[in-house]
Short mmCIF file of C-alpha atoms and ligand atoms in Angstrom, two decimals:
data_model
loop_
_atom_site.label_atom_id
_atom_site.label_comp_id
_atom_site.label_asym_id
_atom_site.label_seq_id
_atom_site.Cartn_x
_atom_site.Cartn_y
_atom_site.Cartn_z
CA MET A 1 54.19 125.64 -8.09
CA LEU A 2 51.39 123.95 -10.04
CA LYS A 3 48.06 125.76 -9.81
CA ILE A 4 45.17 123.32 -9.45
CA GLY A 5 41.41 123.71 -9.71
CA VAL A 6 39.33 120.92 -8.20
CA LEU A 7 35.78 120.02 -9.29
CA ALA A 8 33.70 117.88 -6.93
CA SER A 9 30.09 116.86 -6.33
CA GLY A 10 30.09 115.12 -2.96
CA ARG A 11 32.12 113.67 -0.11
CA GLY A 12 35.49 114.89 -1.36
CA SER A 13 37.75 112.26 0.18
CA ASN A 14 40.02 112.37 -2.88
CA PHE A 15 40.09 116.16 -2.58
CA GLN A 16 41.17 115.66 1.04
CA ALA A 17 43.92 113.22 0.03
CA ILE A 18 45.32 115.85 -2.35
CA ILE A 19 45.12 118.58 0.32
CA ASP A 20 46.94 116.30 2.80
CA GLU A 21 49.72 115.52 0.35
CA ILE A 22 50.24 119.23 -0.35
CA GLU A 23 50.23 120.08 3.37
CA ARG A 24 52.77 117.31 4.04
CA GLY A 25 55.07 118.98 1.52
CA LYS A 26 54.96 115.96 -0.78
CA LEU A 27 53.16 117.66 -3.64
CA ASN A 28 54.38 121.01 -4.93
CA ALA A 29 51.00 122.44 -5.87
CA LYS A 30 48.42 124.95 -4.74
CA ILE A 31 44.66 124.46 -4.91
CA GLU A 32 43.42 127.79 -6.23
CA ILE A 33 39.72 126.94 -6.13
CA LEU A 34 37.23 124.17 -5.37
CA ILE A 35 34.17 124.31 -7.62
CA VAL A 36 31.10 122.24 -6.69
CA ASP A 37 27.85 121.63 -8.56
CA ASN A 38 26.06 120.65 -5.34
CA PRO A 39 25.59 123.05 -2.42
CA SER A 40 25.55 120.24 0.16
CA ALA A 41 28.80 118.62 -1.01
CA TYR A 42 30.94 117.78 2.04
CA ALA A 43 33.93 118.85 -0.07
CA ILE A 44 32.91 122.46 0.78
CA GLN A 45 33.53 121.81 4.47
CA ARG A 46 36.94 120.38 3.65
CA ALA A 47 37.79 123.53 1.65
CA LYS A 48 36.71 125.70 4.60
CA ASN A 49 38.81 123.61 7.01
CA HIS A 50 41.91 124.29 4.94
CA GLY A 51 41.30 127.89 3.86
CA ILE A 52 40.76 126.95 0.22
CA PRO A 53 38.45 129.26 -1.77
CA TYR A 54 35.34 127.54 -3.09
CA LEU A 55 32.51 128.29 -5.45
CA TYR A 56 29.11 126.67 -5.92
CA ILE A 57 27.98 126.87 -9.51
CA ASN A 58 24.40 125.71 -10.05
CA PRO A 59 24.00 124.00 -13.44
CA LYS A 60 20.32 125.01 -13.41
CA ASP A 61 21.33 128.68 -13.67
CA PHE A 62 22.54 128.09 -17.24
CA PRO A 63 20.49 127.59 -20.40
CA THR A 64 22.81 124.85 -21.74
CA LYS A 65 25.49 122.48 -20.46
CA GLU A 66 27.96 124.36 -22.66
CA ALA A 67 27.16 127.64 -20.87
CA PHE A 68 27.67 125.91 -17.49
CA TYR A 69 31.12 124.73 -18.60
CA GLU A 70 31.98 128.15 -20.05
CA LYS A 71 31.38 129.60 -16.59
CA ILE A 72 33.56 126.94 -14.94
CA ARG A 73 36.26 127.51 -17.59
CA ASP A 74 36.24 131.26 -16.99
CA GLU A 75 36.49 130.86 -13.22
CA LEU A 76 39.44 128.47 -13.60
CA LEU A 77 41.27 130.58 -16.19
CA SER A 78 40.82 133.78 -14.18
CA ARG A 79 42.71 132.12 -11.32
CA GLY A 80 45.55 130.91 -13.54
CA VAL A 81 44.67 127.23 -13.05
CA GLU A 82 47.00 124.92 -14.98
CA LEU A 83 45.52 121.52 -14.08
CA VAL A 84 41.86 120.67 -13.48
CA VAL A 85 41.27 117.76 -11.10
CA LEU A 86 37.90 115.99 -11.10
CA ALA A 87 37.43 114.52 -7.64
CA GLY A 88 34.10 112.72 -7.59
CA PHE A 89 32.61 115.20 -10.07
CA MET A 90 29.61 113.32 -11.37
CA ARG A 91 29.16 114.98 -14.76
CA ILE A 92 30.42 114.54 -18.30
CA VAL A 93 32.78 117.38 -19.12
CA LYS A 94 31.81 119.32 -22.25
CA LYS A 95 33.78 121.03 -24.99
CA PRO A 96 34.25 124.55 -23.59
CA LEU A 97 36.23 123.17 -20.65
CA LEU A 98 37.97 120.41 -22.64
CA ASP A 99 39.16 122.86 -25.29
CA ALA A 100 40.56 125.26 -22.69
CA PHE A 101 42.54 122.49 -20.92
CA PRO A 102 43.73 119.91 -23.48
CA ASN A 103 45.30 116.95 -21.60
CA ARG A 104 45.07 119.13 -18.50
CA ILE A 105 41.96 117.64 -16.92
CA MET A 106 42.36 114.52 -14.76
CA ASN A 107 39.75 112.16 -13.40
CA ILE A 108 39.80 109.22 -11.03
CA HIS A 109 37.54 106.27 -11.70
CA PRO A 110 36.88 103.39 -9.28
CA ALA A 111 37.55 100.54 -11.73
CA LEU A 112 40.28 99.30 -14.01
CA LEU A 113 39.34 101.10 -17.21
CA PRO A 114 38.32 100.36 -19.90
CA SER A 115 36.25 97.96 -17.78
CA PHE A 116 33.21 99.36 -15.98
CA PRO A 117 33.10 103.02 -17.03
CA GLY A 118 30.31 105.35 -15.96
CA LEU A 119 28.44 105.22 -12.69
CA HIS A 120 28.92 102.59 -9.95
CA GLY A 121 32.14 101.07 -11.28
CA GLN A 122 32.54 99.06 -8.08
CA LYS A 123 29.03 97.54 -8.29
CA GLN A 124 29.56 96.73 -11.94
CA ALA A 125 32.75 94.84 -10.98
CA VAL A 126 31.03 92.89 -8.16
CA ASP A 127 28.05 92.02 -10.38
CA HIS A 128 30.30 90.90 -13.23
CA GLY A 129 32.25 88.55 -10.93
CA VAL A 130 35.74 89.83 -11.76
CA LYS A 131 38.53 88.66 -9.44
CA ILE A 132 40.58 91.85 -9.63
CA SER A 133 39.43 95.45 -9.82
CA GLY A 134 40.96 98.77 -8.85
CA CYS A 135 41.15 102.40 -9.85
CA THR A 136 42.38 104.48 -12.75
CA VAL A 137 43.60 108.05 -13.08
CA HIS A 138 43.20 109.28 -16.64
CA PHE A 139 43.11 112.43 -18.69
CA VAL A 140 39.61 113.47 -19.62
CA ASP A 141 38.40 113.53 -23.21
CA GLU A 142 34.90 113.90 -24.64
CA GLY A 143 33.94 110.27 -23.85
CA VAL A 144 32.81 108.68 -20.58
CA ASP A 145 36.00 107.58 -18.80
CA THR A 146 37.74 106.96 -22.13
CA GLY A 147 40.77 109.29 -22.01
CA PRO A 148 44.48 108.35 -21.90
CA ILE A 149 45.34 106.30 -18.79
CA ILE A 150 47.99 107.72 -16.44
CA ILE A 151 48.22 105.19 -13.58
CA GLN A 152 46.18 102.32 -12.24
CA ALA A 153 46.21 100.29 -9.05
CA ALA A 154 44.62 96.91 -8.48
CA VAL A 155 42.87 95.19 -5.58
CA PRO A 156 41.50 91.66 -5.21
CA VAL A 157 37.74 91.12 -5.32
CA TYR A 158 36.62 88.53 -2.76
CA PRO A 159 33.62 86.22 -3.22
CA ASP A 160 31.71 87.84 -0.36
CA ASP A 161 32.43 91.43 -1.45
CA THR A 162 29.58 93.90 -1.74
CA GLU A 163 29.66 97.23 -3.53
CA GLU A 164 30.45 98.82 -0.16
CA THR A 165 33.34 96.55 0.87
CA LEU A 166 34.96 96.71 -2.56
CA SER A 167 34.51 100.50 -2.71
CA GLU A 168 36.27 100.87 0.62
CA ARG A 169 39.22 98.73 -0.53
CA ILE A 170 39.53 100.64 -3.80
CA LEU A 171 39.18 104.06 -2.14
CA LYS A 172 42.34 103.52 -0.06
CA LEU A 173 44.31 103.16 -3.29
CA GLU A 174 42.50 106.08 -4.95
CA HIS A 175 43.89 108.26 -2.19
CA LYS A 176 47.42 107.13 -3.07
CA ILE A 177 47.39 107.16 -6.84
CA TYR A 178 45.54 110.45 -7.37
CA PRO A 179 48.13 112.63 -5.58
CA GLU A 180 50.82 110.51 -7.27
CA ALA A 181 49.42 111.23 -10.75
CA ILE A 182 49.22 114.95 -9.96
CA ARG A 183 52.82 114.89 -8.72
CA LEU A 184 53.96 113.28 -11.98
CA PHE A 185 52.13 116.02 -13.90
CA ALA A 186 53.60 118.75 -11.68
CA GLU A 187 57.08 117.38 -12.33
CA GLY A 188 56.49 117.47 -16.10
CA ARG A 189 56.82 113.69 -16.35
CA LEU A 190 53.63 112.85 -18.22
CA VAL A 191 53.93 112.74 -22.00
CA VAL A 192 50.74 112.03 -23.93
CA GLU A 193 51.29 110.18 -27.20
CA GLY A 194 47.98 109.43 -28.89
CA ARG A 195 45.94 107.56 -26.33
CA LYS A 196 49.01 106.49 -24.34
CA VAL A 197 50.64 108.33 -21.47
CA LYS A 198 54.37 107.84 -21.14
CA ILE A 199 55.74 108.37 -17.63
CA LEU A 200 59.31 109.59 -17.55
CA ASN A 201 61.63 108.02 -14.94
CA TYR A 202 58.83 106.31 -13.06
CA LYS A 203 59.46 104.25 -9.95
CA PRO A 204 56.24 102.62 -8.73
CA LEU A 205 55.41 103.25 -5.08
CA ASN A 206 54.59 99.62 -4.41
CA ALA A 207 53.69 96.37 -6.10
CA TRP A 208 50.11 97.36 -6.75
CA PHE A 209 51.15 100.28 -8.92
CA THR A 210 51.27 99.04 -12.45
CA ASN A 211 53.46 100.50 -15.14
CA PRO A 212 54.84 98.12 -17.77
CA GLU A 213 57.59 100.59 -18.64
CA VAL A 214 59.23 99.69 -15.31
CA ARG A 215 60.68 96.22 -14.87
CA GLU A 216 61.97 95.18 -11.48
C1 GAR B 1 35.38 108.00 -5.83
O1 GAR B 1 35.31 106.63 -5.57
C2 GAR B 1 35.66 108.25 -7.30
O2 GAR B 1 36.51 107.28 -7.85
C3 GAR B 1 34.29 108.14 -7.89
O3 GAR B 1 33.46 108.78 -6.97
C4 GAR B 1 34.01 108.68 -5.67
C5 GAR B 1 34.15 110.05 -5.10
O4 GAR B 1 34.54 109.98 -3.76
N1 GAR B 1 34.21 108.75 -9.16
C6 GAR B 1 33.46 108.27 -10.16
O5 GAR B 1 32.75 107.29 -10.06
C7 GAR B 1 33.54 109.06 -11.45
N2 GAR B 1 32.92 108.33 -12.52
P1 GAR B 1 35.11 111.25 -3.01
O6 GAR B 1 34.08 112.37 -3.24
O7 GAR B 1 35.16 110.84 -1.58
O8 GAR B 1 36.45 111.58 -3.59
#
């Protein structure tokens, strides 16, 4: 069973989607720990609701960002975590954590990368006037939302969309593709080759799941 560590900063709806998939028996994984950098993150309540251990680590308690990530790394390693899942964790991951988990840290971003990285991906999409946006699960590297892409899902952007309405539409798909990406990892089906991720024997869940290796 894959041992997961989740890092979150806020609401934690993606964290919840992963919990639900595990509890439904659809994802063979165990969440060993939730780590938050914000003591009022609602994700903490979700961890309590499901008996998942959690830890608040205050970045201000550390002299450098590196020291903060060394602490996170040590907490994850001491629990035997094999995959780190960023679920609305609003920080750039630094070297101590990256080096300990090469191609073993995943993030979800609310845009079709490499478009609209960084904060407010949905607002960036609305402001730019794109007609299609979506979400991306990728492995984390030292850049901002630049790592190898695992899966993406697309949604239409309507002329009267606001940041809020587009975010809501994208979020529904986030909750599907994040557990799906973790399942592919758990099944040993993700092969990273340079900046590309090859998915072995992949059958997309529905038409919005894009993987050019699969032709209908
Ligand atoms: C999600 O939309 C996620 O894609 C986004 O934050 C939200 C967290 O929601 N992440 C980023 O923008 C990372 N750059 P959640 O706490 O309810 O999962």
